[in-house]
CSV table of C-alpha atoms and ligand atoms in Angstrom, one decimal:
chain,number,residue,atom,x,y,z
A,1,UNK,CA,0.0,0.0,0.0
A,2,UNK,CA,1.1,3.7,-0.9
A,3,UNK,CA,2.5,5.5,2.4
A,4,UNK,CA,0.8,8.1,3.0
A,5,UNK,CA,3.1,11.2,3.9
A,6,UNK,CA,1.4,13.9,6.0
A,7,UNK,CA,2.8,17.2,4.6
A,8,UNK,CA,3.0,20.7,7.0
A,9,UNK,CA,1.2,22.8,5.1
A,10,UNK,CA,0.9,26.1,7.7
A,11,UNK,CA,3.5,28.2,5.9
A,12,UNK,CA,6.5,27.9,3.7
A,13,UNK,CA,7.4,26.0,0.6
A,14,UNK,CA,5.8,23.0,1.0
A,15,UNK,CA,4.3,21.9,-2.0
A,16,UNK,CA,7.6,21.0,-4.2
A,17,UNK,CA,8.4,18.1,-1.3
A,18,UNK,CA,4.7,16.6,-1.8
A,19,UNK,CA,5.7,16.3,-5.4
A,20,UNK,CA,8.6,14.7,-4.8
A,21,UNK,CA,6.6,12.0,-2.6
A,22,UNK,CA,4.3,11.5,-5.2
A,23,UNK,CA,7.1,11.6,-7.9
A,24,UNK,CA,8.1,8.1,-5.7
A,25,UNK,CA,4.6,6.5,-5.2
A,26,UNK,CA,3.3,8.1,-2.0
A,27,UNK,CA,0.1,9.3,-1.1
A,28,UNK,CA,0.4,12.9,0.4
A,29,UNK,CA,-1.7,14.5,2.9
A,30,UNK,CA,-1.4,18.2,3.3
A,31,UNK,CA,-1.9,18.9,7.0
A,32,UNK,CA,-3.2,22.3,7.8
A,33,UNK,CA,-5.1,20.9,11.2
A,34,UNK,CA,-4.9,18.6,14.2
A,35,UNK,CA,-7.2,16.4,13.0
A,36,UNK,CA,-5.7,15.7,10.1
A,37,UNK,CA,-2.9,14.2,11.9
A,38,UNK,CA,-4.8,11.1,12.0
A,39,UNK,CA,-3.5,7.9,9.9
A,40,UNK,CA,0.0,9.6,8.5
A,41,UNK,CA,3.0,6.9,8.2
A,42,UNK,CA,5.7,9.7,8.3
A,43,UNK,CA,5.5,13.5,8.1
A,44,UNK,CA,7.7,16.7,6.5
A,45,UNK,CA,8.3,19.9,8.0
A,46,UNK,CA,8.9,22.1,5.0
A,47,UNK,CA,11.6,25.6,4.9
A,48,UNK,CA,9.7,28.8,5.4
A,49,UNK,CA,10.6,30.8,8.4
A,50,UNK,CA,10.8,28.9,11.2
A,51,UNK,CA,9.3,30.9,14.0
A,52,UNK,CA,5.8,31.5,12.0
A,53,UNK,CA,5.8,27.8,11.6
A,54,UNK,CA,6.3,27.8,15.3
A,55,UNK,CA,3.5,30.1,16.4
A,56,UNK,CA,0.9,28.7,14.3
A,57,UNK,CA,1.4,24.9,15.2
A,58,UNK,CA,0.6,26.4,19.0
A,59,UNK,CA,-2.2,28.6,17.9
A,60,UNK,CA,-3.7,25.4,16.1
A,61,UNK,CA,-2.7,23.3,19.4
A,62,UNK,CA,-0.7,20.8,16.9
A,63,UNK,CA,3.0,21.1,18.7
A,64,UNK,CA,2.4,18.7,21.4
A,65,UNK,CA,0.5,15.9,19.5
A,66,UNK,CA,3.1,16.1,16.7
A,67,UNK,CA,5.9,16.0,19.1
A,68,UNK,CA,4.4,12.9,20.9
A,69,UNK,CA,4.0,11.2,17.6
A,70,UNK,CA,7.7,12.4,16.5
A,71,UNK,CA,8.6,11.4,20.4
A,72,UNK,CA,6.9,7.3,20.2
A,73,UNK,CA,8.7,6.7,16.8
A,74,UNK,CA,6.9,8.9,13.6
A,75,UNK,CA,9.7,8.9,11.2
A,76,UNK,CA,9.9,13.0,10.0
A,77,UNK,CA,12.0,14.9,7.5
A,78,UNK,CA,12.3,18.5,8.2
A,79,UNK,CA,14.0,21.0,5.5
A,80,UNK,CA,15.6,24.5,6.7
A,81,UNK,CA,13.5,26.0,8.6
A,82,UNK,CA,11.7,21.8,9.8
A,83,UNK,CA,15.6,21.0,10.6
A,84,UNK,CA,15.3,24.5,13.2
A,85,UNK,CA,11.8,23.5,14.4
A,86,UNK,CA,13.0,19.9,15.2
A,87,UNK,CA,16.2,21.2,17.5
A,88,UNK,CA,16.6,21.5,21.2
A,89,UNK,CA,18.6,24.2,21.2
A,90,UNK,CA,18.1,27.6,18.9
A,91,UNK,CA,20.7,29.7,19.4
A,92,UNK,CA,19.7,33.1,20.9
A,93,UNK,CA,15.8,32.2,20.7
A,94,UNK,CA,13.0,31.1,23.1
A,95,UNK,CA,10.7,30.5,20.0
A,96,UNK,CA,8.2,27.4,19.9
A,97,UNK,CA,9.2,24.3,19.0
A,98,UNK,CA,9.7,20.3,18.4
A,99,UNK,CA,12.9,20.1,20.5
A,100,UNK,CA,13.4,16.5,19.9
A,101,UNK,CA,16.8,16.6,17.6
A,102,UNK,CA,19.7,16.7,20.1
A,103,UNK,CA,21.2,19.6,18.3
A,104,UNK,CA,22.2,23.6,18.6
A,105,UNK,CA,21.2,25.3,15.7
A,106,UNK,CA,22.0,28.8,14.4
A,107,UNK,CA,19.3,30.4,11.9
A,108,UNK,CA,20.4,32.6,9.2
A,109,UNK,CA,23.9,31.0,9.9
A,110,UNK,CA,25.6,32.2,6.3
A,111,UNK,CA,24.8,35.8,6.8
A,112,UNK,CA,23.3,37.9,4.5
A,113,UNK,CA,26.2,38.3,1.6
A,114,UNK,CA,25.7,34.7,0.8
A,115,UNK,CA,21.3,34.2,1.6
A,116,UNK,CA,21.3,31.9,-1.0
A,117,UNK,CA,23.8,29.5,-2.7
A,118,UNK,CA,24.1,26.0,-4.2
A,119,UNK,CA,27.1,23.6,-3.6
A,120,UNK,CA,27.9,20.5,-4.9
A,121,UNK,CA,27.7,18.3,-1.3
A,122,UNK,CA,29.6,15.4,-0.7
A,123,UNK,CA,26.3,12.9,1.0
A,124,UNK,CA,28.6,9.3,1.3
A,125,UNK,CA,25.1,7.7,2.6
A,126,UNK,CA,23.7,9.1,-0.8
A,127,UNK,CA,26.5,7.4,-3.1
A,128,UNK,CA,29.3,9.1,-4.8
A,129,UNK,CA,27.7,11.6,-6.7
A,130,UNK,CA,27.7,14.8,-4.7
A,131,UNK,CA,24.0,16.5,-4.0
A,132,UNK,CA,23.1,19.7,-5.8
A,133,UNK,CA,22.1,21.5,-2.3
A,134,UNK,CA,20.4,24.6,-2.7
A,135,UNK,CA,21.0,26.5,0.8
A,136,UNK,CA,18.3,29.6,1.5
A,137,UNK,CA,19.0,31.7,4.4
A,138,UNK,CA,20.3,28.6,5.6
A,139,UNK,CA,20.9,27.2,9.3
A,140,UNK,CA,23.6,25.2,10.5
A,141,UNK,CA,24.2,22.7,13.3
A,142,UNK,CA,26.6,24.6,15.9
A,143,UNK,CA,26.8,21.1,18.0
A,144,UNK,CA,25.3,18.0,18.1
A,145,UNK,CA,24.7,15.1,20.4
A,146,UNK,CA,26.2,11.3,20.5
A,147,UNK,CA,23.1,10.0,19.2
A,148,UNK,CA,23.5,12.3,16.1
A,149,UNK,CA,24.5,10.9,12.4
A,150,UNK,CA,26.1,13.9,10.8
A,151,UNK,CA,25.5,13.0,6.9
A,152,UNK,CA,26.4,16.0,5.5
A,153,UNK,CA,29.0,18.8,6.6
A,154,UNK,CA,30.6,22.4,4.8
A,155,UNK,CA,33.6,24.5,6.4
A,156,UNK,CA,32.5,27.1,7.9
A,157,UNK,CA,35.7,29.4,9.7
A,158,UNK,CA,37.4,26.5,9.4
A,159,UNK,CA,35.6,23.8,11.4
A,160,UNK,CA,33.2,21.5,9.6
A,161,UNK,CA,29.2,21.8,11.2
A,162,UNK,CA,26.8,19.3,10.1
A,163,UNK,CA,24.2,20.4,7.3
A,164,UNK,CA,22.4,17.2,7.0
A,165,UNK,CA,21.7,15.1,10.2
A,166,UNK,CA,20.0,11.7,11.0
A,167,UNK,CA,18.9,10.8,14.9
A,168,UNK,CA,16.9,7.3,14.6
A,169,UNK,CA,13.7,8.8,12.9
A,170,UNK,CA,14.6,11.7,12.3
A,171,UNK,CA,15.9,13.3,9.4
A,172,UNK,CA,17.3,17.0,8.4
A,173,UNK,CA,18.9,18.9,6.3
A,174,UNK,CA,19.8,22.6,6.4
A,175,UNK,CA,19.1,22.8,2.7
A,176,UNK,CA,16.0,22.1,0.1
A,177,UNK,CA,16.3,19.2,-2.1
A,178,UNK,CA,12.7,19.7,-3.5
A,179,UNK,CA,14.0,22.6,-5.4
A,180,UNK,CA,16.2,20.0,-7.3
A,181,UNK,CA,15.0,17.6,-9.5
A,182,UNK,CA,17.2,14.8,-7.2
A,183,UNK,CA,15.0,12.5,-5.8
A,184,UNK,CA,17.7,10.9,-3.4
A,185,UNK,CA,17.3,12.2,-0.2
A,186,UNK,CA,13.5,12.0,-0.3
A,187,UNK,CA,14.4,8.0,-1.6
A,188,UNK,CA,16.3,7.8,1.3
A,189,UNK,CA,13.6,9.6,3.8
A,190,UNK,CA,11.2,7.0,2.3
A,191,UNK,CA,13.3,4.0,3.2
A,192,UNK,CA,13.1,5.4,6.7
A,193,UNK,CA,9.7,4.5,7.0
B,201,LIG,N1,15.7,31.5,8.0
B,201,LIG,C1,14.5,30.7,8.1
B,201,LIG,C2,14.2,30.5,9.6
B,201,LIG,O1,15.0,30.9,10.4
B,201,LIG,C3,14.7,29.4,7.4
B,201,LIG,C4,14.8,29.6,5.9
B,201,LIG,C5,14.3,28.5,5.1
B,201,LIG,O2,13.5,27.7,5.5
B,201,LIG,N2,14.6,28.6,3.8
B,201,LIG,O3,13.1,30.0,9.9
């Protein structure tokens, strides 16, 4: 049976990933309520800007049921401004959120001479080829726990911090592969569940 993937659909750029899931056989539900949290096999937290996100899952009182579904084992993908939401620590804010990735995360973290940029990323878990990783007012991992599978890093002041991370079923990346037509980190996100 098709997995069906419930999709965040508050705020943000959320449709290109539900084309992607489609693109590899999944049934997508866009989720814009609690109730439609009901009967999803995995979710995505889409980029956008993180602390709108934020505000509006506690206005719709979604944060806690989506965190105890993330907490007892819901496998979730967040992009950008998903990887911020799902972090326990953001630097310098008290802003709502998921807190359940054991990881310090600075927003904006490339400054505003470089807001947006695309690298060619070395992904070893995603083969040789590199990833075409489109970064958008980006966020990068300051630190990160034991429990944390970096799977993805660039030098930044000459230390490497992680831009894509995996911690059992969770999966983010500070960039947007659903602006790329390369399907493998949403393969790889479906082989999660
Ligand atoms: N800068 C945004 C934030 O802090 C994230 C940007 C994005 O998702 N493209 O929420």
């Amino acid at each position: 049976m098709a997995k069906n993937i419930g999709l965040l659909a508050l705020q943000g750029a959320f449709r290109e990933h539900g084309n992607a899931m489609r693109a590899l056989g999944c049934d997508v539900s866009e989720l814009r309520q609690k109730k439609h949290l009901a009967g999803i096999d995995a979710m995505i937290i889409p980029g956008g800007e993180s602390t709108a996100i934020g505000k509006l899952l506690v206005d719709l009182d979604m944060l806690d049921t989506v965190r105890e579904m993330i907490r007892e084992g819901l496998p979730v993908y967040g992009s950008c401004a998903g990887l911020i939401l799902l972090c326990k620590t953001i630097i310098g804010s008290e802003q709502p959120r998921l807190g359940l990735l054991d990881a310090a995360v600075r927003r904006n973290a490339f400054g505003r001479q470089v807001d947006s940029f695309e690298c060619n990323l070395p992904v070893p878990v995603l083969g040789d080829a590199p990833f075409p990783a489109v970064f958008i007012r980006a966020p990068l991992i300051e630190s990160a726990g034991p429990e944390v599978d970096v799977l993805a890093e660039v030098e930044m002041g000459g230390q490497n911090k992680p831009v894509a991370v995996r911690q059992g079923n969770i999966l983010a990346t500070s960039f947007h592969p659903e602006l790329t037509d390369d399907m493998r980190f949403h393969r790889y996100f479906l082989d999660m569940i």
